XYZ file of C-alpha atoms in Angstrom:
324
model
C 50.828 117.595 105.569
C 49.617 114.639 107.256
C 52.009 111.544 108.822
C 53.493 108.468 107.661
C 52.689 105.681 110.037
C 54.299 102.256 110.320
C 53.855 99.134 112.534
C 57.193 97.033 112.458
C 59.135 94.421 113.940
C 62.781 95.113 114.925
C 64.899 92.005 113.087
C 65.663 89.305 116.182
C 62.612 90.549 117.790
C 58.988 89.561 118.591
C 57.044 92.550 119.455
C 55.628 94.917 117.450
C 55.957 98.674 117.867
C 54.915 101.796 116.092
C 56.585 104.395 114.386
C 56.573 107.831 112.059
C 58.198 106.914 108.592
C 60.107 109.598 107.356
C 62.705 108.778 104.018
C 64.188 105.647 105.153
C 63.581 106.188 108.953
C 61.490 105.411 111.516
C 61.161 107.098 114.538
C 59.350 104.925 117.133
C 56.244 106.332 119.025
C 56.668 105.897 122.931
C 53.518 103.818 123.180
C 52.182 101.081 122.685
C 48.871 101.122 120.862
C 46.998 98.166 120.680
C 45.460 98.836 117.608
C 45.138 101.430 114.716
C 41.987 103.250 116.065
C 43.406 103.879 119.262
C 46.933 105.655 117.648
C 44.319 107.353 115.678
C 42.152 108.672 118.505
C 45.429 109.777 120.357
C 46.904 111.429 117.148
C 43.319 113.469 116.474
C 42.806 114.669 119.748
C 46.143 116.001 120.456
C 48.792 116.147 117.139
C 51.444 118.008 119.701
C 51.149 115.450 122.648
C 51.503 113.090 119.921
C 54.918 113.875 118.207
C 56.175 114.521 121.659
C 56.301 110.921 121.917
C 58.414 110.252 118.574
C 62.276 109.246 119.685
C 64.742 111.310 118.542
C 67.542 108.406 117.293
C 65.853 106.848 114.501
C 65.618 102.914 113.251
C 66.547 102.591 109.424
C 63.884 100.483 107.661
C 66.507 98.203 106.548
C 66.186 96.222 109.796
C 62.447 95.966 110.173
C 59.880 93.813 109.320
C 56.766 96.005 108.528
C 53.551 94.610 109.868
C 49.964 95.380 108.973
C 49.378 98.759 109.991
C 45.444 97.741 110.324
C 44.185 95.595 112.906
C 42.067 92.871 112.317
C 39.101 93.506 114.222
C 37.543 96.065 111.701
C 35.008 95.623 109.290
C 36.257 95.608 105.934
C 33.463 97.354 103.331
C 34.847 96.817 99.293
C 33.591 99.347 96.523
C 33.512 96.529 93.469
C 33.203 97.939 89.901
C 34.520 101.416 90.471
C 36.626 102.159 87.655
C 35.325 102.258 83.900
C 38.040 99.812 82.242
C 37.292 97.450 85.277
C 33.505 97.603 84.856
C 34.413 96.454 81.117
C 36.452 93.696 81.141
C 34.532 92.459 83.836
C 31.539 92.248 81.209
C 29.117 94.667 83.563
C 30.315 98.005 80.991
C 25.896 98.495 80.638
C 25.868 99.393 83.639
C 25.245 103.089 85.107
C 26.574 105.464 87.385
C 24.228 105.219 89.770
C 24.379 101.426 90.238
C 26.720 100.819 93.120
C 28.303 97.755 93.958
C 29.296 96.905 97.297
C 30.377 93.834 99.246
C 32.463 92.722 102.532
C 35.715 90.784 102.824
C 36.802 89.060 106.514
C 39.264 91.224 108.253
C 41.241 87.782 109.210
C 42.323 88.603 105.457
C 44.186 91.229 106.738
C 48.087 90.372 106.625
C 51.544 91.977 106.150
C 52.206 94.200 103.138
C 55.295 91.721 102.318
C 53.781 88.635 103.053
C 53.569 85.349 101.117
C 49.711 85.260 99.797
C 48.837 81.767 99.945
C 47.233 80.100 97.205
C 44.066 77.649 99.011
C 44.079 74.273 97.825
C 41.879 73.653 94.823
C 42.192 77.444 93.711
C 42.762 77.995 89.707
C 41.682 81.237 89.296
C 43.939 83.289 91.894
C 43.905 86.922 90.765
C 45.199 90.962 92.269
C 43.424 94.194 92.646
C 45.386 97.177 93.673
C 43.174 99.297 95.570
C 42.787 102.572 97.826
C 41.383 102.063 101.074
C 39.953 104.594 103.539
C 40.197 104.163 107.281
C 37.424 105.506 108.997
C 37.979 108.432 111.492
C 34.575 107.919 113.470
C 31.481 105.573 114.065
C 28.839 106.361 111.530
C 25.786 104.973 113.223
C 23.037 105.845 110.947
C 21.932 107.060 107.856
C 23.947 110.338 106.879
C 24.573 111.933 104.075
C 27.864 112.943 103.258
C 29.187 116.029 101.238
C 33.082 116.019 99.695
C 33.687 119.259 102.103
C 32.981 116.953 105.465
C 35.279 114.027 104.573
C 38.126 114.914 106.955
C 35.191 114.865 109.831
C 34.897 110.995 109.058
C 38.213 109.787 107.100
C 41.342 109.657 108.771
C 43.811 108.255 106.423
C 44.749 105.990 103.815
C 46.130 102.619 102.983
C 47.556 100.707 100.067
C 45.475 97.237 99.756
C 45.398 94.103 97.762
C 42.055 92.630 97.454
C 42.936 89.009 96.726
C 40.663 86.902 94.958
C 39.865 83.236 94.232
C 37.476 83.832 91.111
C 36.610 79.974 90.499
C 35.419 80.189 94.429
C 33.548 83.312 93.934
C 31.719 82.338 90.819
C 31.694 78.568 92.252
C 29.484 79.162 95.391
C 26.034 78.808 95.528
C 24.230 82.048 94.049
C 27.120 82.757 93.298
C 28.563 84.628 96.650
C 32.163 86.387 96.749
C 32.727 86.059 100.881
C 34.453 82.876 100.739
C 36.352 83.721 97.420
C 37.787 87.088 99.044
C 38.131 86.497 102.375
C 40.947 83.640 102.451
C 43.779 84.508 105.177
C 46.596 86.705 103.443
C 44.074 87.764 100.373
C 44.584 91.478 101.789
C 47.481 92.652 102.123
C 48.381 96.161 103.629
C 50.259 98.792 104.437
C 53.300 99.522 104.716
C 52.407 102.980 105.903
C 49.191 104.013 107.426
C 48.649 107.888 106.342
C 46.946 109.974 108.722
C 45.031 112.883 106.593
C 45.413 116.626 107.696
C 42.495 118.438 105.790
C 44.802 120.148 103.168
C 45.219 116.357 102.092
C 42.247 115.469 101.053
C 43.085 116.975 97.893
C 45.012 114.506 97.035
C 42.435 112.129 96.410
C 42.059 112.366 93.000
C 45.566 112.704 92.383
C 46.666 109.462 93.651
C 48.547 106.554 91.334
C 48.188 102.841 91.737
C 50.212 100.316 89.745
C 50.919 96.969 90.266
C 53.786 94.935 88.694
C 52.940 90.777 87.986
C 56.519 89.137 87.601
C 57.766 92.966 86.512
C 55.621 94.094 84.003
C 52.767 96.793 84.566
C 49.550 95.038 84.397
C 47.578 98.132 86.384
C 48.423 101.715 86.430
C 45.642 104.232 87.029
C 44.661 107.525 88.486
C 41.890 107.915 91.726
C 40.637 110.606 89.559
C 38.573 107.633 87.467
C 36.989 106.561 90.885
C 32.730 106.349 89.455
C 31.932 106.461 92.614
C 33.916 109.202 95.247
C 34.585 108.543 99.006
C 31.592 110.392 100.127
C 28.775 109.318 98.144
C 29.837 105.412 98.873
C 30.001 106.245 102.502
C 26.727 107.620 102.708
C 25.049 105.164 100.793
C 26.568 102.510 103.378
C 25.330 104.758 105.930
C 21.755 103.815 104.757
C 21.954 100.287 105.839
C 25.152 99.655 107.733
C 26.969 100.950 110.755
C 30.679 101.771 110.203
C 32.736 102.324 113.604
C 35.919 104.269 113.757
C 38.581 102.485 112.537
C 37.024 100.199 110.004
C 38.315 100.359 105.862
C 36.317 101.077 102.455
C 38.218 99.090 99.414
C 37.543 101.963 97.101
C 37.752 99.383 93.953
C 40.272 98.541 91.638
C 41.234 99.800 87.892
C 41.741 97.289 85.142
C 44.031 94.978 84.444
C 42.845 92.236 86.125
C 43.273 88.766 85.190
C 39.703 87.332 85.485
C 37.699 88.529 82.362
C 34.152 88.151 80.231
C 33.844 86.700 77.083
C 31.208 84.547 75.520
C 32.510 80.891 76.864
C 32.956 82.861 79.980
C 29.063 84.258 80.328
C 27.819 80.938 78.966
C 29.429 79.153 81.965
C 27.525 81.155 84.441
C 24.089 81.067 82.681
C 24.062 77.744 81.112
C 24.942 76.369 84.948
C 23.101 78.571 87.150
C 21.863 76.016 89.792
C 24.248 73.621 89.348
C 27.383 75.042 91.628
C 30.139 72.195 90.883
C 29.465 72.180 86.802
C 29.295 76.296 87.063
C 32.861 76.180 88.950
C 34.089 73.770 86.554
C 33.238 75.491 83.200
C 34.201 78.756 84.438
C 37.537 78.057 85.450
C 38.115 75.898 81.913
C 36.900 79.663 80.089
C 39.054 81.818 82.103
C 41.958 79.551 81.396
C 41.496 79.736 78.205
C 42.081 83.446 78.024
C 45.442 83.721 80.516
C 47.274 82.075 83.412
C 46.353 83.349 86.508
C 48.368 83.559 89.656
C 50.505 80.629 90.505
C 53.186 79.757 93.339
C 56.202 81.965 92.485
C 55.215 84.807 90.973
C 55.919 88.226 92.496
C 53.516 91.084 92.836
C 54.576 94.698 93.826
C 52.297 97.647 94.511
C 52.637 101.263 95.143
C 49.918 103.856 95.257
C 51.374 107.886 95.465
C 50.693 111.269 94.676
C 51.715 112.293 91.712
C 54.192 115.193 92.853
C 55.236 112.775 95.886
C 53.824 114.534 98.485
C 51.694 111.362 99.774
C 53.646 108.079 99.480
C 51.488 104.878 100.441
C 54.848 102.746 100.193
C 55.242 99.794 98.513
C 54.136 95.831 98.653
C 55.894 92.926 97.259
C 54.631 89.762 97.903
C 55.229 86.085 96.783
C 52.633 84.119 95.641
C 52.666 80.199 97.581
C 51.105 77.655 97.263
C 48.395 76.745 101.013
């Protein structure tokens, strides 16, 4: 099996440090990294050199803070529209298989998996999505095509995420663009653990479960085995146009249960005000209020994404929703 990494911060301290979860332990790694791809790169080229550096007396998690386990100076690639129930409350259920949706989010979105997510100022429409992400094990330069059997070549572990969004921004921009209304700082979340893969792993990958809690109650709870589109064929087909570097993250989507949602009012908000930004924002966030409340200062949000016999434990997120 593969390892359980953390980044933390010892309580009446100010520097970071690294570590190998294990139960409720962490055993700090005699180095400091400076960022996720270079643990990675010393953890791949020698596993044995590696655990050498683990201390033996052990720091219970009870008196850490965790940290990111991602750096921030990664690109951040996000599969949208990736589960079935997802694609159909989103109102895009005519679509087919072999349209793939794909977008970026600003790694300064990247914050602690127990962090406050701040709510921007003029935001309405704040909404969750629980999501797997892959961390890249190498720079893909050019076009490639990638088969199931060669992902542990080019993914090296895996990360629970939160890909925040500000729907009223996203559908509020001109042409309608989703940078600005998923790249806000805290609107990603993650960690706690980092999960380096060994290749008897990657089995796992459809049998991972993610469910998120809004104020306590289930709102999404589904299997990576629903994932349209796998790991491989997204990465290739970024490939074609993009170059990914070793350490950067695929979103692999979320599953349903989101807040935002389609309905009539909803798509007659978006056609009816195409090219007219302000009066588009405006009726779209009076149609998705009509439906539900969305995410508001206070609430609570908790995530977890495992295997389903335990084996691979992604850890858990809680995080308080406040107002910017």
């Amino acid at each position: 099996m593969g390892l359980s990494i953390v980044n933390y911060t010892r309580s009446g301290d100010f520097e970071s440090e690294w570590g190998v979860l294990s139960d409720k332990y962490i055993y700090p790694i005699d180095e400091n990294f400076a960022n996720h791809h270079d643990l990675m790169a010393a953890y791949f080229s020698s596993k044995e050199d590696f655990l050498a550096r683990q201390h033996r007396d052990p720091v219970s998690v009870d008196a850490v803070e965790f940290n990111s386990p991602i750096s921030q100076n990664i690109q951040l690639f996000c599969q949208g529209l990736n589960y079935a129930d997802h694609r159909e409350e989103s109102g895009a259920s005519e679509y087919t298989d072999e349209e793939n949706l794909i977008f970026m989010k600003a790694s300064s979105s990247i914050c602690a998996p127990n962090a406050d997510i701040m709510r921007p100022q003029g935001c309405e429409l704040l909404d969750y999505e629980i999501e797997l992400a892959l961390v890249l094990k190498q720079a893909v330069p050019a076009p490639i095509e990638i088969a199931s059997d060669d992902l542990p070549n080019y993914v090296a572990g895996l990360v629970l995420s939160n890909d925040v969004s500000a729907r009223d921004f996203m559908f509020g921009a001109p042409m309608m663009q989703w940078f600005r209304g998923k790249s806000h700082r805290t609107f990603c979340p993650m960690g706690p653990v980092l999960y380096l893969m060994d290749k008897e792993d990657f089995k796992y990958l459809d049998e991972l479960e993610l469910t998120l809690k809004w104020n306590g109650v289930v709102k999404q709870s589904a299997g990576t085995e629903q994932l349209i589109h796998k790991p491989a064929q997204i990465l290739s087909e970024i490939s074609s146009y993009a170059a990914m570097r070793a350490g950067d993250c695929l979103l692999t989507g979320t599953p349903g249960g989101v807040l935002a949602g389609a309905n009539l009012q909803v798509g007659l908000a978006i056609i009816l005000n195409f090219t007219n930004d302000e009066r588009r924002q405006k009726k779209f966030t009076k149609a998705q209020l009509a439906r539900t409340r969305f995410l508001e200062p206070g609430d609570v949000l908790e995530l977890s994404i495992r295997s389903r016999d335990g084996a691979i434990d992604l850890g858990s997120q809680r995080n308080t929703i406040a107002q910017a």
